[in-house]
PDB file of C-alpha atoms in Angstrom:
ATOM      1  CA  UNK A   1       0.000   0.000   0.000  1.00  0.00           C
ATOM      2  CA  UNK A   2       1.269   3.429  -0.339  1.00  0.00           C
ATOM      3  CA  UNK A   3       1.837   6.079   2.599  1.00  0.00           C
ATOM      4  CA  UNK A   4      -0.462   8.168   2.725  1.00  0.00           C
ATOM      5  CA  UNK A   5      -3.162   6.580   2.159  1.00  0.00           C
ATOM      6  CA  UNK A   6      -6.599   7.138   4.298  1.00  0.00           C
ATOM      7  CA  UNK A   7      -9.138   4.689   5.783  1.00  0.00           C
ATOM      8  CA  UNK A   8     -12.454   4.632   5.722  1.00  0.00           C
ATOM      9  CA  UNK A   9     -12.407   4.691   9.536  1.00  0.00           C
ATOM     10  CA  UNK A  10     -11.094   6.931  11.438  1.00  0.00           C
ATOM     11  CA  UNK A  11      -7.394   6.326  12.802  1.00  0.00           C
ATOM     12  CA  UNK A  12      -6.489   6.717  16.312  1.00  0.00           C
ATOM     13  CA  UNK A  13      -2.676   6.610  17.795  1.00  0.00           C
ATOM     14  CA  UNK A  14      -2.434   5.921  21.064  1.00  0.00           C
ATOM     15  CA  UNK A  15       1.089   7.133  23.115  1.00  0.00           C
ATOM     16  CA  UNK A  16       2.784   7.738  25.961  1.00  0.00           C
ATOM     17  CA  UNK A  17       5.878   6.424  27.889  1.00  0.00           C
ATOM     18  CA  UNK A  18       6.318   2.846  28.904  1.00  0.00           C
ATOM     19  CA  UNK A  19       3.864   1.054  30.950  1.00  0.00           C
ATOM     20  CA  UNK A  20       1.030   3.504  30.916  1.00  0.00           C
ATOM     21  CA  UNK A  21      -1.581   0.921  29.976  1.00  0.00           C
ATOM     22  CA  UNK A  22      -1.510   1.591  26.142  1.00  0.00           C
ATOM     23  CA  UNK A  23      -1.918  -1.882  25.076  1.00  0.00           C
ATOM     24  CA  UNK A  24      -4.181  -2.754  26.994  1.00  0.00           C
ATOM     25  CA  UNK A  25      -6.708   0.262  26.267  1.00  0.00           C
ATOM     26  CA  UNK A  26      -5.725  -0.373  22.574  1.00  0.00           C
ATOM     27  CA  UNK A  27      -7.460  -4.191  22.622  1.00  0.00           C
ATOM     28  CA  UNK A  28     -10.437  -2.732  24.719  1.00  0.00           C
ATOM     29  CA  UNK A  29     -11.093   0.495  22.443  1.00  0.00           C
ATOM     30  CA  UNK A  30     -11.053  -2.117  19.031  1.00  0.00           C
ATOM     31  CA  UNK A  31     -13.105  -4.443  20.671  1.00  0.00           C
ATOM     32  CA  UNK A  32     -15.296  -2.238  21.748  1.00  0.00           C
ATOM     33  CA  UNK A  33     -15.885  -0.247  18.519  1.00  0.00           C
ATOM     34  CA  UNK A  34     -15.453  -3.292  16.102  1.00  0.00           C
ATOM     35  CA  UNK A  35     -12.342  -1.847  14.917  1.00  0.00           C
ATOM     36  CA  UNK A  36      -9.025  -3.150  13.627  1.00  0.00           C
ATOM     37  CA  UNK A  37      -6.499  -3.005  16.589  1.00  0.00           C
ATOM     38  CA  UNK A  38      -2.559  -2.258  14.854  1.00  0.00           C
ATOM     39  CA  UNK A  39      -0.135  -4.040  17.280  1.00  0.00           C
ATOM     40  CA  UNK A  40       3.172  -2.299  18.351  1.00  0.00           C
ATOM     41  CA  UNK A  41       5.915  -3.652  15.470  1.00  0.00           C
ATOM     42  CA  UNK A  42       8.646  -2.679  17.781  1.00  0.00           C
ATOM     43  CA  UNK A  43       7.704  -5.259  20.096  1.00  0.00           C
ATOM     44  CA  UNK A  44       7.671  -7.851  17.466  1.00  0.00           C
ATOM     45  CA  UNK A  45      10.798  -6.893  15.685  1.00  0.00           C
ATOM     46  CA  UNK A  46      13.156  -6.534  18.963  1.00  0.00           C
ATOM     47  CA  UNK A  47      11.357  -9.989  20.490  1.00  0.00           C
ATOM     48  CA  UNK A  48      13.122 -11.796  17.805  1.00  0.00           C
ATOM     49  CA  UNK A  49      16.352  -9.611  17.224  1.00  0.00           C
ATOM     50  CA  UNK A  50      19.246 -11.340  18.376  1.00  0.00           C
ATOM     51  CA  UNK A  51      21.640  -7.975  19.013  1.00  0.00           C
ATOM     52  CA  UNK A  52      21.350  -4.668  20.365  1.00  0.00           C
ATOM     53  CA  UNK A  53      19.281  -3.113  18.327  1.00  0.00           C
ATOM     54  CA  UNK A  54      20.670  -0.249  16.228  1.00  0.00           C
ATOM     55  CA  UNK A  55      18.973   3.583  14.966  1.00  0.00           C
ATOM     56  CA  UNK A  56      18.902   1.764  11.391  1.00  0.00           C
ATOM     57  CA  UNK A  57      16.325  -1.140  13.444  1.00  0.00           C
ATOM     58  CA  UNK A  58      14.583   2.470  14.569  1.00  0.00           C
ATOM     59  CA  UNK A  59      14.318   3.205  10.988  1.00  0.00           C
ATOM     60  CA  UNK A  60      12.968  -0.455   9.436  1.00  0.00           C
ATOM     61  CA  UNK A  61      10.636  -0.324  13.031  1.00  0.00           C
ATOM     62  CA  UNK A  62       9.084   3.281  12.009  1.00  0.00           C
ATOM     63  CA  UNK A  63       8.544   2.227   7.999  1.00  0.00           C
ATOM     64  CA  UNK A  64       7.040  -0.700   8.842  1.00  0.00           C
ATOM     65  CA  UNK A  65       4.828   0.401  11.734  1.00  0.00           C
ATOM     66  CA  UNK A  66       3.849   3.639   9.160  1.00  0.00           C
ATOM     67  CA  UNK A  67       2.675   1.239   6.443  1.00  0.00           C
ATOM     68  CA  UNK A  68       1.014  -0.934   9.158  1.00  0.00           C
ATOM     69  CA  UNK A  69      -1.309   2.219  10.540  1.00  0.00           C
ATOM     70  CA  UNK A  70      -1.823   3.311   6.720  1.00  0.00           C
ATOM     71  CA  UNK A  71      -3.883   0.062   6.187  1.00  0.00           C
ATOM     72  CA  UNK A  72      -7.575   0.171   4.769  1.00  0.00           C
ATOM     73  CA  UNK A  73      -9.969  -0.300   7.541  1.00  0.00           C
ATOM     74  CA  UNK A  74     -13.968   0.059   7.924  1.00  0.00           C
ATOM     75  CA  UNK A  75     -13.995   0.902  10.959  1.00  0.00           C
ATOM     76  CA  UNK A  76     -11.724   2.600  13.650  1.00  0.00           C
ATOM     77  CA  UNK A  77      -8.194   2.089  13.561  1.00  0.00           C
ATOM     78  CA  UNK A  78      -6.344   1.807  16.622  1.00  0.00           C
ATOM     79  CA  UNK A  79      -3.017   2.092  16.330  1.00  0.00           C
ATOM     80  CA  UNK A  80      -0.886   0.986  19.247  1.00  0.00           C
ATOM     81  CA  UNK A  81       2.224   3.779  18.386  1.00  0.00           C
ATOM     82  CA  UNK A  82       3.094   6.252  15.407  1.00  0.00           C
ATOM     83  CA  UNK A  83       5.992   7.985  14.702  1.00  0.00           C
ATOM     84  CA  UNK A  84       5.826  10.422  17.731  1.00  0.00           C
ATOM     85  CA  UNK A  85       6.767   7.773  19.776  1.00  0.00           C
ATOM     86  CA  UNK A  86       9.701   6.621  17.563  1.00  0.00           C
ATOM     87  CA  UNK A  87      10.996  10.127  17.131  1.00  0.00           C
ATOM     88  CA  UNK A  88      11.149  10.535  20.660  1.00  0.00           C
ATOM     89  CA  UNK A  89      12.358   7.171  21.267  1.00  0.00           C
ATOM     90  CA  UNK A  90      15.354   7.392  18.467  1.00  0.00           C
ATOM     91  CA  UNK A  91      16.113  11.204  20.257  1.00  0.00           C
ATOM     92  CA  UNK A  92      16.164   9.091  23.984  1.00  0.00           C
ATOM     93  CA  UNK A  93      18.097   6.523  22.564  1.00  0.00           C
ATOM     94  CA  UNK A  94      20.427   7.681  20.180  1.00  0.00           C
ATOM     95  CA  UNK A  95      20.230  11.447  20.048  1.00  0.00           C
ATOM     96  CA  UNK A  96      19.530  12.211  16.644  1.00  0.00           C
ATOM     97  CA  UNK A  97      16.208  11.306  14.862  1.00  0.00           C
ATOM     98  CA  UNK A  98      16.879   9.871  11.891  1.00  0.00           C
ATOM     99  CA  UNK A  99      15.766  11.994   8.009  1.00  0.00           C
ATOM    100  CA  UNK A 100      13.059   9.221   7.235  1.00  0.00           C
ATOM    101  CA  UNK A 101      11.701   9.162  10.647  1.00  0.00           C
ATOM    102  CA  UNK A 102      10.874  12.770  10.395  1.00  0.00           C
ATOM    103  CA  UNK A 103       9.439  12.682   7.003  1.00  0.00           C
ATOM    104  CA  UNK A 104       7.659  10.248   8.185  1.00  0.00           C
ATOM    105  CA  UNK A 105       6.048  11.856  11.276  1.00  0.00           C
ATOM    106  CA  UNK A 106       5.019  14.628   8.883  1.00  0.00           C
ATOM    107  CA  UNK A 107       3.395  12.358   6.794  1.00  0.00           C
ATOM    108  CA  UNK A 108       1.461  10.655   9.528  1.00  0.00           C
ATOM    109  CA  UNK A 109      -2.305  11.690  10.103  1.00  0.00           C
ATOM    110  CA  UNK A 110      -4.653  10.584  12.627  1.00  0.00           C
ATOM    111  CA  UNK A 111      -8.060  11.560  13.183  1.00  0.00           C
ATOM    112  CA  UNK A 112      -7.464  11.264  17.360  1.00  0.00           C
ATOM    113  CA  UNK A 113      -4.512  11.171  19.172  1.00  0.00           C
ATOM    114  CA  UNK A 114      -5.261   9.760  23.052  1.00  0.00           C
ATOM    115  CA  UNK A 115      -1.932  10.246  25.185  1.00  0.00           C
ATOM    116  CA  UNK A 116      -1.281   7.885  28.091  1.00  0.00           C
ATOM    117  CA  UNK A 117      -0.520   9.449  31.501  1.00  0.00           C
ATOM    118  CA  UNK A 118       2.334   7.405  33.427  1.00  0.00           C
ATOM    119  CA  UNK A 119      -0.070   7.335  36.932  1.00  0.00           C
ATOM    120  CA  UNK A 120      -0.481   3.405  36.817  1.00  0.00           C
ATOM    121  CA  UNK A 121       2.193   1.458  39.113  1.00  0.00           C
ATOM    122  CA  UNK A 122       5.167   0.048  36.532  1.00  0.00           C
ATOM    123  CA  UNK A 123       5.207  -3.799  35.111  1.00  0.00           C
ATOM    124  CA  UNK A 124       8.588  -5.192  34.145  1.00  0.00           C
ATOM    125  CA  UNK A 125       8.672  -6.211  31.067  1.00  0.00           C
ATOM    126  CA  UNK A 126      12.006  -7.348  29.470  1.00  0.00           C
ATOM    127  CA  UNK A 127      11.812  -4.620  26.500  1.00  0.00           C
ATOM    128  CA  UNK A 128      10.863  -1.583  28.633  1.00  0.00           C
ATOM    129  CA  UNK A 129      13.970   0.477  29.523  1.00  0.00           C
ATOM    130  CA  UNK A 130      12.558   3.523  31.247  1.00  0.00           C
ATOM    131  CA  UNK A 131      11.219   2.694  34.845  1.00  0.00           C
ATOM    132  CA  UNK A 132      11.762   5.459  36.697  1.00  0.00           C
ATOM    133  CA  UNK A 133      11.592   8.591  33.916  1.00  0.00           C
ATOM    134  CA  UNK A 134       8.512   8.541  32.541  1.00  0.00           C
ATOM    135  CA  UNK A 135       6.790  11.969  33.729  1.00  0.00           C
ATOM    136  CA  UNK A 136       9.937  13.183  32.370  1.00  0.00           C
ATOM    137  CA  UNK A 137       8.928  11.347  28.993  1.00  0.00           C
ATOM    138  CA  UNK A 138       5.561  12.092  29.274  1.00  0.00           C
ATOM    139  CA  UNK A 139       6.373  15.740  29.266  1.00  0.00           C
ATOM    140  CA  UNK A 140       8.556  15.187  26.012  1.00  0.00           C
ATOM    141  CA  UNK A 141       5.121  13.825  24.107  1.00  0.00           C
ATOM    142  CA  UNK A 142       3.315  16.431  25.349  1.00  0.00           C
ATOM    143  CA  UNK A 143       5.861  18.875  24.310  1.00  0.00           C
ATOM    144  CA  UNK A 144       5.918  17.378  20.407  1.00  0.00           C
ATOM    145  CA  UNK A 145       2.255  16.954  20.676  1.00  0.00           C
ATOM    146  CA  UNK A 146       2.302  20.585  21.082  1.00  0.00           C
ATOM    147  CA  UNK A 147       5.096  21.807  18.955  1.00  0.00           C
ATOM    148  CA  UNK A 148       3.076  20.017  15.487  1.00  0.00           C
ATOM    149  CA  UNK A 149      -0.193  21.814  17.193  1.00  0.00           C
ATOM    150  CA  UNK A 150      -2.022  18.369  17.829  1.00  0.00           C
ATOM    151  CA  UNK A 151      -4.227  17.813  20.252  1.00  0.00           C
ATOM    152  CA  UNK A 152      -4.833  14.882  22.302  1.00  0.00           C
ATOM    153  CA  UNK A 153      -7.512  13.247  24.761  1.00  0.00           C
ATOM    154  CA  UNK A 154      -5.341  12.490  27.965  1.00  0.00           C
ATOM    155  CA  UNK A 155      -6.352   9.006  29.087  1.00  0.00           C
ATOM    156  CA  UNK A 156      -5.433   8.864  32.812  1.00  0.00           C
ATOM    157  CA  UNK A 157      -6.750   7.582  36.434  1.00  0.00           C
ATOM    158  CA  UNK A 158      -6.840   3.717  37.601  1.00  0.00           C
ATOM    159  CA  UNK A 159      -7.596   0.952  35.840  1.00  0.00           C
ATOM    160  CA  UNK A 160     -11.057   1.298  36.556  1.00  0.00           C
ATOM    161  CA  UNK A 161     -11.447   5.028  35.301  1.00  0.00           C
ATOM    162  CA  UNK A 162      -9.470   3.997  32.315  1.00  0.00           C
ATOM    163  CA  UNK A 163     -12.262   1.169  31.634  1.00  0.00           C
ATOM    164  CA  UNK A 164     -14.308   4.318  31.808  1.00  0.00           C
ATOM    165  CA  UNK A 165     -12.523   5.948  29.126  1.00  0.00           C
ATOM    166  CA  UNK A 166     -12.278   3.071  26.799  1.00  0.00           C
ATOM    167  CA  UNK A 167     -16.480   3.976  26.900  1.00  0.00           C
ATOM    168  CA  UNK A 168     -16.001   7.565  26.502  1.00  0.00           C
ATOM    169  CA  UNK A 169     -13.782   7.539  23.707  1.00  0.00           C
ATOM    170  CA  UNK A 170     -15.641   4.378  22.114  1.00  0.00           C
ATOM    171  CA  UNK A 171     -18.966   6.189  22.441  1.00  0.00           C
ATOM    172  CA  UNK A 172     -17.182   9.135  20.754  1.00  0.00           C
ATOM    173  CA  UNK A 173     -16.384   6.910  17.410  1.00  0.00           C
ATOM    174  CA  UNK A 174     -19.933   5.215  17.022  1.00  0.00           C
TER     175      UNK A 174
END
């Protein structure tokens, strides 16, 4: 398919640092709407890397997850990152954001951007490296989010109150 192209649904991203309950509020939202739920690549693509990964795997993770959330869909499309997140991850990581990672946060479009507040307790996971910065990163979305004049729903509270959010937002895309 080529970049750039639109759905018939609308497309949501969904982001926010590590361990904010993204996934999670990803599978509700889709199941709740009926929509197609796009699954984090990154997690895929470093599960079965065998290295450290490298700014060029930061590169081959943000094409892929681009074409990925570009998909034809009839109804919402929830996509569980976007180039935001890989921007800001390559800047964390490596400190430079690659050419092609910008061009392709430009391209990006998304009829709803919900960012994930960092107010749930942590869960280890083997993949997550940023346990005990992620106000600090959940300023830096905020901060993009604001510099490419984008606004986003701020999904935040419990567990419980974010069950109540997957039925706001939900109720929002019927």
């Amino acid at each position: 398919m080529e970049k750039g192209v639109s759905n018939t649904g609308q497309r949501i991203a969904i982001l926010g640092p590590e361990s904010s309950g993204k996934t999670w509020f990803g599978h509700q939202l889709a199941e709740s709407t009926g929509g197609t739920y796009v699954a984090e690549f990154a997690r895929e693509y470093l599960e079965d890397l065998d290295r450290p990964y490298t700014l060029k795997d930061l590169v081959h993770i943000a094409d892929e997850q681009f074409r990925r959330n570009t998909q034809l869909s009839e109804g919402p499309l929830i996509c569980d990152t976007e180039m935001i997140t890989i921007s800001i991850w390559a800047q964390e990581k490596f400190d430079e954001v690659p050419l092609q990672v910008q061009e392709l946060l430009h391209e990006q479009s998304f009829d709803r951007y919900l960012l994930f507040a960092p107010d749930i307790p942590w869960s280890y996971d083997p993949l997550r490296e940023n346990p005990s910065d992620r106000e600090r990163l959940y300023g830096l979305y905020k901060g993009v989010l604001n510099k490419l004049g984008l606004e986003a729903t701020v999904i935040k509270g419990t567990f419980s109150e974010r069950e109540d959010w997957v039925e706001h937002v939900s109720s929002q895309l019927r």
